[in-house]
Amino acid sequence: MNTTSQTTVGLPVIDAGQQVTVRVPATSANLGPGYDSLGLALALHDTLTVETLQTDELLFELSGEGADTLPRDASHLVIRAMEAAFARLGYRHGGLKITAENVNPHGRGLGSSASAVVAAVSAANALVPPPGRRDLDWILQLTSELEGHPDNVAPAIFGGLALSWQDSDRYSSTCATVLESVIPVVAVPDFELSTEAARALLPASVGHHAAAMNSGRAALLIHALTQKPEFLHAGTEDYLHQSYRAEAMRPSAALITALRKAGRAAVVSGAGPTVLVLANGDAEATEVAEFIEAFTAANTPGIAWRVMKLAVDVEGAKVDLHRR
């Protein structure tokens, strides 16, 4: 199957006989008040392996999350992102064998599409000849363009806590080191919510008072994550987006309300419906997990939840290239 678009026919083809493996973390964006600007890399990894073939065909092996529903042809997000990257780099691909091992739940607010785009663009960049390869900032620009914003792709690329912003059509990000005592706990329900649907619920504008309150909490959250974890609960208070989205994920909203009343730093992960809690220490993380399991068993009948204590991924996307 030839997946080369007509617009790239005249471009040189990357060499056959290469194999690249990219390991990319899941991410949680917003973290409460850091709407479209803060993102945290989580130690929950998808792995993408791409082999360049002598034959002109596309082979796609997919396992794990999304294996029953995602396409295995040129319409897959990975292929589309790789082709965009190759074209931007001035190359095109011939035959490909792609193996995707997905661990990150899809449509749950853990950055699965960002992980796929980062993996694809990183793989494409590694497969072109060395003189044509670009740096991580180039990967940030293209992946942010493809995703529409940098809050998920930045931590997937760099790891840790990413603080991102945009000037006109240029994206920027810097990373902060999260305290080792901070342990993310995620509660992943068995229903999905698209980012587009969640964004459609947001108002076109918010009042000056709400914006001021939110900026103070976002600043406090960075301080809490990097120096003073006792402020995690106060720092995760949001005034911009979570209340507007609550109607679309009532079970998640109810869980967040209960957790916050219990003094836990609970937020919507990304656009939801996953709930993220930033716990201070392993003992609190265990208590949070037990609270979630008890609350959901009693209050969300018919919904299955996966509760996971994770670590902050500090490495970001890891790329391994070799010739076969």
Short mmCIF file of C-alpha atoms in Angstrom, two decimals:
data_model
loop_
_atom_site.label_atom_id
_atom_site.label_comp_id
_atom_site.label_asym_id
_atom_site.label_seq_id
_atom_site.Cartn_x
_atom_site.Cartn_y
_atom_site.Cartn_z
CA MET A 1 0.00 0.00 0.00
CA ASN A 2 1.53 3.31 -1.10
CA THR A 3 0.74 6.11 1.36
CA THR A 4 2.83 8.84 -0.33
CA SER A 5 0.81 11.97 -1.04
CA GLN A 6 1.04 13.66 -4.43
CA THR A 7 2.54 16.81 -2.85
CA THR A 8 5.66 14.90 -1.70
CA VAL A 9 6.34 12.78 -4.81
CA GLY A 10 9.41 14.80 -5.81
CA LEU A 11 11.05 14.62 -2.40
CA PRO A 12 13.89 12.17 -1.60
CA VAL A 13 12.90 8.93 0.13
CA ILE A 14 14.35 8.05 3.54
CA ASP A 15 16.66 5.04 3.63
CA ALA A 16 15.22 1.57 4.03
CA GLY A 17 16.63 -0.80 6.65
CA GLN A 18 16.27 1.52 9.65
CA GLN A 19 14.37 0.98 12.88
CA VAL A 20 13.49 3.61 15.46
CA THR A 21 11.70 3.09 18.77
CA VAL A 22 10.18 6.00 20.67
CA ARG A 23 8.90 5.70 24.23
CA VAL A 24 6.59 8.55 25.23
CA PRO A 25 4.97 9.34 28.60
CA ALA A 26 1.32 10.10 29.21
CA THR A 27 0.64 13.66 30.30
CA SER A 28 -1.84 15.59 32.39
CA ALA A 29 -2.53 19.14 31.25
CA ASN A 30 -3.98 22.14 33.11
CA LEU A 31 -3.44 20.71 36.63
CA GLY A 32 -6.36 22.85 37.75
CA PRO A 33 -5.56 26.55 37.20
CA GLY A 34 -2.83 26.13 34.55
CA TYR A 35 -5.28 26.08 31.65
CA ASP A 36 -3.52 25.43 28.30
CA SER A 37 -0.17 26.26 29.91
CA LEU A 38 0.85 23.66 32.52
CA GLY A 39 1.46 19.99 31.85
CA LEU A 40 2.95 17.10 33.80
CA ALA A 41 4.61 14.00 32.34
CA LEU A 42 3.44 10.75 33.93
CA ALA A 43 5.22 7.39 34.10
CA LEU A 44 2.71 5.63 31.89
CA HIS A 45 4.33 4.98 28.53
CA ASP A 46 3.31 4.21 24.96
CA THR A 47 5.94 2.70 22.66
CA LEU A 48 6.10 3.25 18.91
CA THR A 49 8.49 1.31 16.67
CA VAL A 50 8.91 2.25 13.01
CA GLU A 51 10.86 0.17 10.48
CA THR A 52 11.62 1.44 6.98
CA LEU A 53 11.07 -1.29 4.38
CA GLN A 54 12.49 -2.16 0.96
CA THR A 55 8.97 -2.89 -0.25
CA ASP A 56 6.42 -0.15 -0.90
CA GLU A 57 3.80 -1.11 1.68
CA LEU A 58 2.38 -0.05 5.02
CA LEU A 59 2.17 -2.63 7.80
CA PHE A 60 0.58 -1.63 11.08
CA GLU A 61 0.56 -3.69 14.27
CA LEU A 62 -1.37 -2.23 17.18
CA SER A 63 -1.82 -3.63 20.68
CA GLY A 64 -3.17 -2.41 23.98
CA GLU A 65 -5.40 0.65 24.36
CA GLY A 66 -7.45 1.41 21.25
CA ALA A 67 -6.54 -1.87 19.55
CA ASP A 68 -10.20 -2.67 18.86
CA THR A 69 -11.16 0.73 17.44
CA LEU A 70 -8.19 2.57 15.95
CA PRO A 71 -7.42 2.33 12.20
CA ARG A 72 -4.40 0.48 10.88
CA ASP A 73 -3.91 2.46 7.70
CA ALA A 74 -2.79 5.90 6.52
CA SER A 75 -5.68 7.56 8.36
CA HIS A 76 -4.09 6.75 11.74
CA LEU A 77 -2.84 9.82 13.62
CA VAL A 78 0.69 8.42 13.78
CA ILE A 79 0.92 8.12 9.99
CA ARG A 80 -0.54 11.57 9.41
CA ALA A 81 1.86 13.15 11.89
CA MET A 82 4.85 11.30 10.44
CA GLU A 83 3.97 12.41 6.92
CA ALA A 84 3.62 16.01 8.09
CA ALA A 85 7.04 15.78 9.74
CA PHE A 86 8.74 14.17 6.74
CA ALA A 87 7.30 16.81 4.41
CA ARG A 88 8.44 19.63 6.71
CA LEU A 89 11.92 18.04 6.78
CA GLY A 90 12.01 17.74 3.00
CA TYR A 91 11.66 13.95 2.70
CA ARG A 92 9.05 11.27 2.15
CA HIS A 93 8.79 7.68 3.26
CA GLY A 94 8.64 4.46 1.31
CA GLY A 95 7.40 1.28 2.93
CA LEU A 96 6.87 1.27 6.67
CA LYS A 97 6.18 -1.28 9.37
CA ILE A 98 4.72 0.38 12.43
CA THR A 99 4.27 -1.32 15.78
CA ALA A 100 2.33 0.60 18.41
CA GLU A 101 2.08 -0.64 21.98
CA ASN A 102 -0.48 1.57 23.72
CA VAL A 103 -0.76 1.77 27.49
CA ASN A 104 -2.20 5.28 27.77
CA PRO A 105 -6.04 5.20 27.83
CA HIS A 106 -7.60 7.05 24.89
CA GLY A 107 -10.12 9.88 25.22
CA ARG A 108 -9.58 10.14 28.97
CA GLY A 109 -7.56 13.35 29.39
CA LEU A 110 -4.11 11.78 29.65
CA GLY A 111 -2.67 13.18 26.44
CA SER A 112 -2.95 10.10 24.26
CA SER A 113 -3.13 12.08 21.00
CA ALA A 114 -0.21 14.27 22.06
CA SER A 115 1.82 11.16 22.89
CA ALA A 116 1.07 9.73 19.45
CA VAL A 117 2.02 12.96 17.68
CA VAL A 118 5.24 13.37 19.68
CA ALA A 119 6.20 9.75 19.02
CA ALA A 120 5.49 10.07 15.30
CA VAL A 121 7.33 13.36 14.78
CA SER A 122 10.28 12.20 16.90
CA ALA A 123 10.49 8.99 14.87
CA ALA A 124 10.34 10.82 11.55
CA ASN A 125 13.04 13.25 12.67
CA ALA A 126 15.31 10.36 13.65
CA LEU A 127 14.82 8.52 10.33
CA VAL A 128 15.96 11.30 8.00
CA PRO A 129 19.70 11.62 7.24
CA PRO A 130 21.67 13.29 10.08
CA PRO A 131 22.21 16.62 8.27
CA GLY A 132 18.43 17.03 7.97
CA ARG A 133 17.54 16.27 11.58
CA ARG A 134 16.22 19.04 13.80
CA ASP A 135 16.34 19.76 17.52
CA LEU A 136 13.71 19.37 20.25
CA ASP A 137 12.51 22.93 19.78
CA TRP A 138 11.59 22.08 16.19
CA ILE A 139 9.69 19.04 17.45
CA LEU A 140 7.88 21.29 19.96
CA GLN A 141 6.86 23.72 17.20
CA LEU A 142 5.48 21.08 14.84
CA THR A 143 3.74 18.95 17.47
CA SER A 144 2.15 22.05 19.05
CA GLU A 145 0.96 23.11 15.61
CA LEU A 146 -0.54 19.68 14.95
CA GLU A 147 -2.18 19.50 18.39
CA GLY A 148 -3.23 23.16 18.48
CA HIS A 149 -1.50 23.96 21.80
CA PRO A 150 1.66 22.91 23.65
CA ASP A 151 0.39 21.96 27.11
CA ASN A 152 0.44 18.19 26.48
CA VAL A 153 3.17 17.86 23.88
CA ALA A 154 5.75 19.84 25.90
CA PRO A 155 5.85 17.47 28.91
CA ALA A 156 5.72 14.49 26.54
CA ILE A 157 8.86 15.81 24.82
CA PHE A 158 10.82 17.14 27.78
CA GLY A 159 9.42 15.32 30.83
CA GLY A 160 8.67 16.79 34.26
CA LEU A 161 6.53 19.88 34.76
CA ALA A 162 6.31 21.92 31.55
CA LEU A 163 5.33 25.60 31.56
CA SER A 164 4.32 26.59 28.04
CA TRP A 165 3.20 29.71 26.22
CA GLN A 166 2.59 31.08 22.74
CA ASP A 167 3.68 34.27 20.98
CA SER A 168 1.87 34.68 17.68
CA ASP A 169 2.64 31.41 15.84
CA ARG A 170 5.65 30.42 17.96
CA TYR A 171 5.41 28.02 20.90
CA SER A 172 7.79 28.01 23.87
CA SER A 173 8.19 25.85 26.94
CA THR A 174 10.44 25.55 29.96
CA CYS A 175 10.59 22.77 32.52
CA ALA A 176 10.62 22.73 36.31
CA THR A 177 11.70 19.90 38.59
CA VAL A 178 8.88 18.46 40.66
CA LEU A 179 9.58 17.39 44.23
CA GLU A 180 10.09 13.64 44.61
CA SER A 181 7.45 13.62 47.34
CA VAL A 182 4.72 14.58 44.85
CA ILE A 183 2.93 11.43 43.69
CA PRO A 184 0.26 11.66 40.97
CA VAL A 185 -2.75 9.41 41.49
CA VAL A 186 -5.16 9.00 38.57
CA ALA A 187 -8.68 7.63 38.55
CA VAL A 188 -9.61 6.65 34.99
CA PRO A 189 -13.32 5.94 34.32
CA ASP A 190 -14.55 3.61 31.62
CA PHE A 191 -16.17 6.38 29.58
CA GLU A 192 -14.55 8.82 27.16
CA LEU A 193 -14.87 12.56 26.60
CA SER A 194 -13.40 14.26 23.56
CA THR A 195 -11.31 17.39 23.98
CA GLU A 196 -13.47 19.13 21.38
CA ALA A 197 -16.66 18.38 23.32
CA ALA A 198 -15.10 19.61 26.56
CA ARG A 199 -13.85 22.83 24.98
CA ALA A 200 -17.25 23.53 23.48
CA LEU A 201 -18.65 23.94 27.00
CA LEU A 202 -16.33 26.83 27.89
CA PRO A 203 -17.53 30.46 27.77
CA ALA A 204 -15.98 32.89 25.33
CA SER A 205 -14.71 35.06 28.19
CA VAL A 206 -14.44 35.18 31.98
CA GLY A 207 -14.49 38.08 34.38
CA HIS A 208 -11.40 39.97 35.49
CA HIS A 209 -11.86 38.82 39.09
CA ALA A 210 -11.90 35.14 38.10
CA ALA A 211 -8.83 35.62 35.90
CA ALA A 212 -6.95 37.32 38.73
CA MET A 213 -7.91 34.61 41.22
CA ASN A 214 -6.81 31.94 38.77
CA SER A 215 -3.43 33.49 38.03
CA GLY A 216 -2.65 33.57 41.75
CA ARG A 217 -3.48 29.88 42.14
CA ALA A 218 -1.42 28.93 39.08
CA ALA A 219 1.62 30.70 40.53
CA LEU A 220 1.04 29.03 43.88
CA LEU A 221 0.75 25.63 42.22
CA ILE A 222 4.20 25.90 40.65
CA HIS A 223 5.61 26.84 44.06
CA ALA A 224 3.80 23.88 45.63
CA LEU A 225 5.02 21.37 43.06
CA THR A 226 8.63 22.49 43.20
CA GLN A 227 9.16 23.66 46.79
CA LYS A 228 6.18 23.64 49.17
CA PRO A 229 3.84 20.66 48.64
CA GLU A 230 1.69 21.70 51.62
CA PHE A 231 0.16 24.26 49.23
CA LEU A 232 -0.94 21.69 46.62
CA HIS A 233 -4.59 21.80 47.68
CA ALA A 234 -4.82 25.58 47.53
CA GLY A 235 -2.68 25.74 44.40
CA THR A 236 -4.94 23.43 42.39
CA GLU A 237 -8.08 25.57 42.81
CA ASP A 238 -9.38 26.51 39.35
CA TYR A 239 -11.60 29.42 38.26
CA LEU A 240 -11.46 29.09 34.47
CA HIS A 241 -12.69 25.79 33.11
CA GLN A 242 -13.53 22.88 35.43
CA SER A 243 -16.93 24.09 36.64
CA TYR A 244 -18.09 24.64 33.05
CA ARG A 245 -17.09 21.12 32.04
CA ALA A 246 -18.58 19.39 35.06
CA GLU A 247 -21.93 18.74 33.35
CA ALA A 248 -20.22 16.55 30.73
CA MET A 249 -18.52 14.34 33.37
CA ARG A 250 -20.75 14.29 36.42
CA PRO A 251 -19.17 11.20 38.03
CA SER A 252 -15.71 12.78 37.74
CA ALA A 253 -16.95 16.13 39.04
CA ALA A 254 -18.58 14.44 42.03
CA LEU A 255 -15.36 12.58 42.83
CA ILE A 256 -13.31 15.79 42.59
CA THR A 257 -15.72 17.61 44.90
CA ALA A 258 -15.50 14.82 47.47
CA LEU A 259 -11.72 14.66 47.29
CA ARG A 260 -11.31 18.41 47.65
CA LYS A 261 -13.68 18.48 50.64
CA ALA A 262 -11.37 15.86 52.17
CA GLY A 263 -8.40 18.19 51.64
CA ARG A 264 -6.92 16.45 48.61
CA ALA A 265 -5.47 18.28 45.59
CA ALA A 266 -7.87 16.84 43.02
CA VAL A 267 -8.39 18.22 39.50
CA VAL A 268 -9.65 17.20 36.10
CA SER A 269 -6.81 15.69 34.07
CA GLY A 270 -6.69 17.61 30.81
CA ALA A 271 -10.17 17.80 29.33
CA GLY A 272 -11.27 14.82 31.44
CA PRO A 273 -12.89 12.62 32.45
CA THR A 274 -9.87 11.23 34.34
CA VAL A 275 -9.38 12.65 37.83
CA LEU A 276 -5.84 13.56 38.91
CA VAL A 277 -4.78 13.95 42.53
CA LEU A 278 -1.38 15.39 43.43
CA ALA A 279 -0.51 13.64 46.68
CA ASN A 280 2.25 14.69 49.06
CA GLY A 281 4.08 11.46 49.89
CA ASP A 282 3.35 7.77 49.46
CA ALA A 283 1.16 7.54 52.57
CA GLU A 284 -1.18 10.24 51.26
CA ALA A 285 -1.18 8.63 47.81
CA THR A 286 -2.30 5.34 49.35
CA GLU A 287 -5.03 7.12 51.32
CA VAL A 288 -6.19 8.89 48.17
CA ALA A 289 -6.38 5.62 46.23
CA GLU A 290 -8.40 4.01 49.02
CA PHE A 291 -10.73 7.04 49.21
CA ILE A 292 -11.35 6.92 45.45
CA GLU A 293 -12.11 3.22 45.46
CA ALA A 294 -14.54 3.56 48.36
CA PHE A 295 -16.27 6.66 46.96
CA THR A 296 -16.68 5.34 43.43
CA ALA A 297 -17.97 1.97 44.66
CA ALA A 298 -20.65 3.72 46.68
CA ASN A 299 -21.53 6.64 44.39
CA THR A 300 -20.88 5.74 40.74
CA PRO A 301 -22.71 2.45 40.09
CA GLY A 302 -22.17 1.01 36.66
CA ILE A 303 -18.88 2.84 36.10
CA ALA A 304 -15.57 1.01 36.36
CA TRP A 305 -12.56 3.02 37.51
CA ARG A 306 -8.87 2.24 37.19
CA VAL A 307 -6.92 3.81 40.05
CA MET A 308 -3.17 4.12 39.56
CA LYS A 309 -0.40 5.59 41.67
CA LEU A 310 2.16 6.89 39.19
CA ALA A 311 5.45 8.76 39.23
CA VAL A 312 6.42 11.94 37.45
CA ASP A 313 8.32 11.05 34.28
CA VAL A 314 11.48 13.18 34.25
CA GLU A 315 12.95 12.07 30.90
CA GLY A 316 10.26 12.74 28.31
CA ALA A 317 10.34 11.04 24.91
CA LYS A 318 13.22 8.58 24.47
CA VAL A 319 14.40 7.80 20.93
CA ASP A 320 16.45 4.73 19.96
CA LEU A 321 17.58 4.45 16.31
CA HIS A 322 19.57 1.69 14.64
CA ARG A 323 19.99 -0.02 11.31
CA ARG A 324 18.73 -3.53 10.90
#
